[in-house]
Short mmCIF file of C-alpha atoms and ligand atoms in Angstrom, two decimals:
data_model
loop_
_atom_site.label_atom_id
_atom_site.label_comp_id
_atom_site.label_asym_id
_atom_site.label_seq_id
_atom_site.Cartn_x
_atom_site.Cartn_y
_atom_site.Cartn_z
CA UNK A 14 99.72 96.31 41.68
CA UNK A 15 101.80 97.02 38.56
CA UNK A 16 105.28 98.16 39.00
CA UNK A 17 106.85 100.39 36.28
CA UNK A 18 108.69 97.04 34.74
CA UNK A 19 105.40 95.18 34.38
CA UNK A 20 104.01 95.17 30.77
CA UNK A 21 100.60 96.69 30.51
CA UNK A 22 98.61 94.48 27.89
CA UNK A 23 97.92 96.38 24.74
CA UNK A 24 100.92 99.08 25.22
CA UNK A 25 103.69 99.26 22.54
CA UNK A 26 107.22 98.11 24.08
CA UNK A 27 109.13 99.28 21.10
CA UNK A 28 108.58 100.60 17.63
CA UNK A 29 106.46 102.90 15.56
CA UNK A 30 102.67 103.32 16.39
CA UNK A 31 99.73 103.65 13.89
CA UNK A 32 96.99 104.29 16.34
CA UNK A 33 97.38 105.32 20.02
CA UNK A 34 94.86 106.11 22.69
CA UNK A 35 95.03 107.26 26.09
CA UNK A 36 92.46 107.37 28.98
CA UNK A 37 90.05 106.72 26.14
CA UNK A 38 86.43 106.79 27.58
CA UNK A 39 83.17 106.22 25.89
CA UNK A 40 79.78 106.74 27.63
CA UNK A 41 76.22 105.78 26.17
CA UNK A 42 73.24 107.60 27.48
CA UNK A 43 73.49 109.35 30.52
CA UNK A 44 71.69 108.74 34.00
CA UNK A 45 70.46 105.28 35.04
CA UNK A 46 70.43 103.97 31.46
CA UNK A 47 74.47 105.35 30.72
CA UNK A 48 76.67 102.64 29.70
CA UNK A 49 80.17 102.78 29.91
CA UNK A 50 81.43 101.37 26.66
CA UNK A 51 85.36 102.24 26.98
CA UNK A 52 86.53 102.86 30.54
CA UNK A 53 89.91 104.71 30.70
CA UNK A 54 91.57 102.62 27.72
CA UNK A 55 95.29 103.04 27.12
CA UNK A 56 96.18 101.63 23.48
CA UNK A 57 99.01 101.28 21.22
CA UNK A 58 98.53 99.70 17.58
CA UNK A 59 101.90 99.03 16.20
CA UNK A 60 102.32 99.88 12.83
CA UNK A 61 103.01 97.06 10.12
CA UNK A 62 101.69 94.68 12.08
CA UNK A 63 98.08 92.71 12.42
CA UNK A 64 96.31 92.92 15.66
CA UNK A 65 93.18 91.26 16.48
CA UNK A 66 90.87 92.52 19.20
CA UNK A 67 88.79 89.92 21.20
CA UNK A 68 86.26 90.13 23.87
CA UNK A 69 82.41 88.98 25.39
CA UNK A 70 79.87 90.54 23.34
CA UNK A 71 79.29 93.79 24.89
CA UNK A 72 82.80 94.35 25.78
CA UNK A 73 83.34 97.53 23.71
CA UNK A 74 85.44 96.26 20.54
CA UNK A 75 83.58 97.91 18.12
CA UNK A 76 82.96 101.35 20.11
CA UNK A 77 87.12 100.94 20.54
CA UNK A 78 87.46 100.44 16.57
CA UNK A 79 85.01 103.31 16.26
CA UNK A 80 86.82 105.96 18.33
CA UNK A 81 90.15 104.79 16.96
CA UNK A 82 89.15 105.41 13.70
CA UNK A 83 87.27 108.83 14.26
CA UNK A 84 84.11 107.54 13.22
CA UNK A 85 82.38 107.95 16.86
CA UNK A 86 83.28 111.13 19.16
CA UNK A 87 84.74 109.90 22.80
CA UNK A 88 83.65 111.10 26.08
CA UNK A 89 87.27 111.44 27.25
CA UNK A 90 90.78 111.13 26.47
CA UNK A 91 92.74 111.13 23.36
CA UNK A 92 93.39 109.46 20.38
CA UNK A 93 96.00 109.83 17.83
CA UNK A 94 96.46 108.59 14.29
CA UNK A 95 100.11 108.45 13.56
CA UNK A 96 101.42 111.90 14.81
CA UNK A 97 97.71 113.41 14.62
CA UNK A 98 95.69 113.88 17.65
CA UNK A 99 92.05 113.34 16.37
CA UNK A 100 90.33 113.94 19.41
CA UNK A 101 89.18 117.51 18.91
CA UNK A 102 89.42 117.76 15.00
CA UNK A 103 86.81 119.35 13.16
CA UNK A 104 84.58 117.01 11.08
CA UNK A 105 85.87 118.16 7.82
CA UNK A 106 89.97 117.50 8.74
CA UNK A 107 88.87 114.01 10.49
CA UNK A 108 86.68 112.98 7.30
CA UNK A 109 89.89 113.74 4.92
CA UNK A 110 92.30 112.14 7.37
CA UNK A 111 89.74 109.02 7.54
CA UNK A 112 89.56 109.26 3.68
CA UNK A 113 93.57 109.38 3.13
CA UNK A 114 94.76 107.01 5.67
CA UNK A 115 91.91 104.47 6.83
CA UNK A 116 90.67 101.59 5.05
CA UNK A 117 87.39 100.10 6.55
CA UNK A 118 85.84 96.69 6.52
CA UNK A 119 82.29 96.03 7.90
CA UNK A 120 80.09 93.10 8.69
CA UNK A 121 77.38 95.26 6.86
CA UNK A 122 79.77 95.91 3.82
CA UNK A 123 78.50 99.44 3.39
CA UNK A 124 78.37 99.07 -0.32
CA UNK A 125 76.53 101.28 -2.77
CA UNK A 126 73.47 99.52 -4.23
CA UNK A 127 73.74 101.96 -7.39
CA UNK A 128 77.25 101.37 -8.04
CA UNK A 129 78.87 98.10 -9.49
CA UNK A 130 81.63 95.99 -7.86
CA UNK A 131 84.19 97.95 -9.41
CA UNK A 132 82.96 101.51 -8.78
CA UNK A 133 82.14 100.18 -5.37
CA UNK A 134 86.30 99.32 -5.06
CA UNK A 135 87.16 102.52 -6.38
CA UNK A 136 84.71 105.20 -4.85
CA UNK A 137 87.19 106.16 -1.76
CA UNK A 138 89.93 107.03 -4.57
CA UNK A 139 87.37 108.55 -6.73
CA UNK A 140 85.93 110.93 -4.00
CA UNK A 141 89.45 111.73 -3.00
CA UNK A 142 90.88 112.26 -6.28
CA UNK A 143 93.11 109.76 -6.52
CA UNK A 144 93.86 107.03 -9.05
CA UNK A 145 94.30 103.27 -8.18
CA UNK A 146 97.58 101.46 -8.81
CA UNK A 147 96.42 99.39 -11.57
CA UNK A 148 98.75 96.22 -10.73
CA UNK A 149 97.83 96.16 -7.21
CA UNK A 150 93.92 96.79 -7.89
CA UNK A 151 94.41 93.77 -10.51
CA UNK A 152 95.91 91.76 -7.85
CA UNK A 153 93.43 92.41 -4.77
CA UNK A 154 90.72 91.80 -7.50
CA UNK A 155 92.19 88.68 -8.44
CA UNK A 156 93.27 87.27 -5.14
CA UNK A 157 89.67 87.88 -4.01
CA UNK A 158 88.25 86.23 -6.91
CA UNK A 159 86.17 89.07 -7.98
CA UNK A 160 87.54 89.32 -11.69
CA UNK A 161 84.29 88.42 -13.28
CA UNK A 162 82.10 89.98 -10.83
CA UNK A 163 83.57 93.63 -11.34
CA UNK A 164 80.43 94.92 -13.20
CA UNK A 165 77.85 93.04 -11.06
CA UNK A 166 75.93 95.75 -8.72
CA UNK A 167 75.74 94.29 -4.82
CA UNK A 168 72.25 93.02 -4.99
CA UNK A 169 73.84 90.79 -7.87
CA UNK A 170 76.35 89.40 -5.46
CA UNK A 171 76.25 86.46 -2.83
CA UNK A 172 77.15 88.21 0.68
CA UNK A 173 80.33 86.31 0.64
CA UNK A 174 80.88 88.14 -2.66
CA UNK A 175 79.86 91.40 -1.10
CA UNK A 176 82.18 90.75 1.69
CA UNK A 177 85.17 90.45 -0.80
CA UNK A 178 84.24 93.74 -2.59
CA UNK A 179 84.26 95.40 0.57
CA UNK A 180 87.95 93.83 1.52
CA UNK A 181 88.97 94.79 -2.07
CA UNK A 182 87.87 98.51 -1.27
CA UNK A 183 89.56 98.79 1.89
CA UNK A 184 92.49 97.37 0.14
CA UNK A 185 92.25 99.42 -3.18
CA UNK A 186 93.89 102.61 -2.04
CA UNK A 187 96.77 100.96 0.15
CA UNK A 188 95.57 102.92 3.07
CA UNK A 189 97.82 103.23 6.17
CA UNK A 190 95.67 101.04 8.43
CA UNK A 191 92.81 99.11 8.10
CA UNK A 192 89.86 98.43 10.21
CA UNK A 193 88.07 95.35 9.89
CA UNK A 194 85.08 94.30 11.79
CA UNK A 195 84.52 90.88 11.65
CA UNK A 196 85.21 90.87 8.20
CA UNK A 197 84.96 86.91 7.59
CA UNK A 198 81.79 87.29 10.28
CA UNK A 199 79.27 86.33 6.84
CA UNK A 200 81.48 84.18 4.54
CA UNK A 201 81.95 80.47 4.33
CA UNK A 202 85.33 79.10 5.79
CA UNK A 203 87.05 79.37 2.65
CA UNK A 204 86.33 82.81 1.35
CA UNK A 205 87.20 83.74 4.69
CA UNK A 206 90.73 82.25 4.89
CA UNK A 207 91.02 84.03 1.61
CA UNK A 208 90.34 87.19 3.24
CA UNK A 209 92.47 86.89 6.41
CA UNK A 210 95.28 85.81 3.87
CA UNK A 211 94.99 89.06 2.13
CA UNK A 212 94.96 91.10 5.44
CA UNK A 213 98.13 89.01 6.39
CA UNK A 214 99.83 89.30 3.16
CA UNK A 215 98.96 93.51 3.26
CA UNK A 216 100.77 93.27 6.56
CA UNK A 217 103.52 91.12 5.76
CA UNK A 218 104.42 92.22 2.34
CA UNK A 219 102.78 95.86 2.02
CA UNK A 220 104.08 96.91 5.87
CA UNK A 221 100.31 97.90 6.36
CA UNK A 222 98.42 98.12 9.72
CA UNK A 223 95.52 96.04 10.31
CA UNK A 224 93.23 96.01 13.73
CA UNK A 225 90.40 93.39 13.09
CA UNK A 226 87.40 92.90 15.59
CA UNK A 227 86.54 89.26 15.69
CA UNK A 228 85.13 86.43 17.99
CA UNK A 229 86.40 83.57 15.83
CA UNK A 230 89.83 82.24 17.53
CA UNK A 231 90.82 80.70 14.28
CA UNK A 232 90.65 84.24 12.53
CA UNK A 233 92.55 85.91 15.67
CA UNK A 234 95.25 83.13 15.06
CA UNK A 235 95.88 84.91 11.62
CA UNK A 236 96.95 87.87 13.67
CA UNK A 237 100.48 88.99 15.39
CA UNK A 238 98.79 90.30 18.41
CA UNK A 239 95.66 89.47 20.15
CA UNK A 240 93.92 92.46 22.95
CA UNK A 241 91.12 90.89 25.05
CA UNK A 242 88.62 93.26 25.94
CA UNK A 243 86.39 92.84 28.90
CA UNK A 244 83.92 95.67 30.43
CA UNK A 245 85.82 98.33 28.33
CA UNK A 246 88.80 97.56 29.33
CA UNK A 247 91.90 95.74 27.97
CA UNK A 248 92.67 93.20 29.99
CA UNK A 249 95.15 90.73 28.56
CA UNK A 250 97.15 90.44 25.26
CA UNK A 251 98.68 87.28 23.32
CA UNK A 252 101.44 87.37 20.88
CA UNK A 253 101.68 84.94 18.04
CA UNK A 254 98.48 83.50 19.03
CA UNK A 255 97.11 80.00 18.36
CA UNK A 256 93.81 79.42 17.90
CA UNK A 257 93.76 76.98 20.71
CA UNK A 258 95.68 79.34 22.90
CA UNK A 259 93.21 81.97 22.03
CA UNK A 260 90.30 80.05 23.06
CA UNK A 261 92.14 78.76 26.24
CA UNK A 262 92.58 82.29 27.32
CA UNK A 263 88.81 83.35 26.50
CA UNK A 264 87.44 80.45 28.67
CA UNK A 265 89.96 81.79 31.58
CA UNK A 266 88.05 85.25 31.07
CA UNK A 267 84.48 83.66 31.65
CA UNK A 268 85.83 81.52 34.94
CA UNK A 269 88.18 84.23 36.54
CA UNK A 270 86.93 87.63 35.96
CA UNK A 271 88.12 88.09 39.32
CA UNK A 272 91.81 89.53 38.78
CA UNK A 273 90.24 92.21 36.54
CA UNK A 274 88.25 93.62 39.23
CA UNK A 275 84.58 92.94 38.06
CA UNK A 276 82.39 89.98 37.85
CA UNK A 277 80.20 89.63 34.62
CA UNK A 278 77.48 92.03 34.20
CA UNK A 279 74.01 90.57 33.67
CA UNK A 280 73.54 89.18 29.99
CA UNK A 281 76.82 88.88 29.48
CA UNK A 282 78.34 86.19 27.52
CA UNK A 283 82.04 84.89 26.90
CA UNK A 284 81.52 85.38 23.36
CA UNK A 285 83.16 81.76 23.12
CA UNK A 286 79.95 80.27 21.42
CA UNK A 287 81.34 80.34 17.96
CA UNK A 288 83.15 77.38 16.83
CA UNK A 289 86.93 77.59 16.15
CA UNK A 290 86.81 78.99 12.53
CA UNK A 291 89.39 76.49 10.86
CA UNK A 292 91.45 73.71 12.59
N1 ATP B 304 75.05 103.69 20.02
C1 ATP B 304 74.56 103.12 21.33
N2 ATP B 304 74.15 103.42 22.15
C2 ATP B 304 73.71 103.08 23.45
N3 ATP B 304 74.75 102.03 24.07
C3 ATP B 304 75.53 101.68 22.89
C4 ATP B 304 75.72 102.19 21.44
N4 ATP B 304 76.52 101.39 21.01
C5 ATP B 304 77.23 100.55 21.67
N5 ATP B 304 76.61 100.30 22.90
C6 ATP B 304 76.96 100.02 24.16
O1 ATP B 304 78.13 99.66 24.71
C7 ATP B 304 78.70 98.43 24.66
C8 ATP B 304 80.04 98.20 24.19
O2 ATP B 304 79.42 98.02 22.65
P1 ATP B 304 80.38 97.40 21.43
O3 ATP B 304 79.50 97.35 20.16
O4 ATP B 304 81.42 98.39 21.33
O5 ATP B 304 80.12 95.89 22.24
P2 ATP B 304 81.18 94.77 21.09
O6 ATP B 304 82.28 93.88 21.98
O7 ATP B 304 81.58 95.51 19.85
O8 ATP B 304 80.00 93.88 20.95
P3 ATP B 304 79.58 92.64 20.05
O9 ATP B 304 80.39 91.76 20.03
O10 ATP B 304 78.28 92.14 20.48
O11 ATP B 304 79.64 93.44 18.50
C9 ATP B 304 77.43 97.78 24.91
O12 ATP B 304 77.09 97.38 26.05
C10 ATP B 304 76.57 98.19 24.03
O13 ATP B 304 75.39 98.00 24.22
#
């Protein structure tokens, strides 16, 4: 039983909040095939911090991110970006809010094949009618090693280079909030470390807020706070994480899911099959 003084994982005790959800519930399908992807989640994403979201495959990590970013509708509950409640916003308002305030990095890059790298990077700003800050854009491009690839189309780039273009696109407009879904998933360890370094720098030096879904304890170790999801609920958190501590915590979920009320469902894995990203 929780007492009022007890800290609830995922909830900020103090400080500004960049995104917030209360009783966030997301069900897919209906009847016997219905899946409860998020089960009444309460979460605060602290502004100016780097938050990692971890958990077994199917635990709801991507769904949580999509609902927080207004990319997916919710079945019940409320979501705020900053002070704006986005649940109930019309699609057009939501699109504008996303465009102005959020940067996305997905595993599947979502690059436009007919545009070159630079055009892909500046596309969200071009659509919004905003100019990139040239100094910042230069820094992002150089840090990500894209200088000599700016005129290449996605098909002419390696997977890692495409991911770096997606990373540059998310950072270029200096959004309030960056959502990254497995941003290092397709990268070799050096390129992955670079991407994590630039996300870290965006938080430390530019005060940006990053939420990253990852399976990799080594990647999570670059964050300030790891939130652990299981069966659509936030079941734990870990501040100032090391890769070893994250791995330990993940193993523990696999063994003792009892305290969180439910045993692992059929076909669920602990999501710990991947190696620790960097030692
Ligand atoms: N569009 C959809 N239709 C039906 N079920 C869905 C849909 N999207 C997700 N789900 C289900 O919701 C649950 C949570 O999915 P989600 O993708 O959020 O998990 P995850 O933790 O991100 O998984 P992974 O680590 O494998 O990417 C899963 O059981 C999944 O099968």
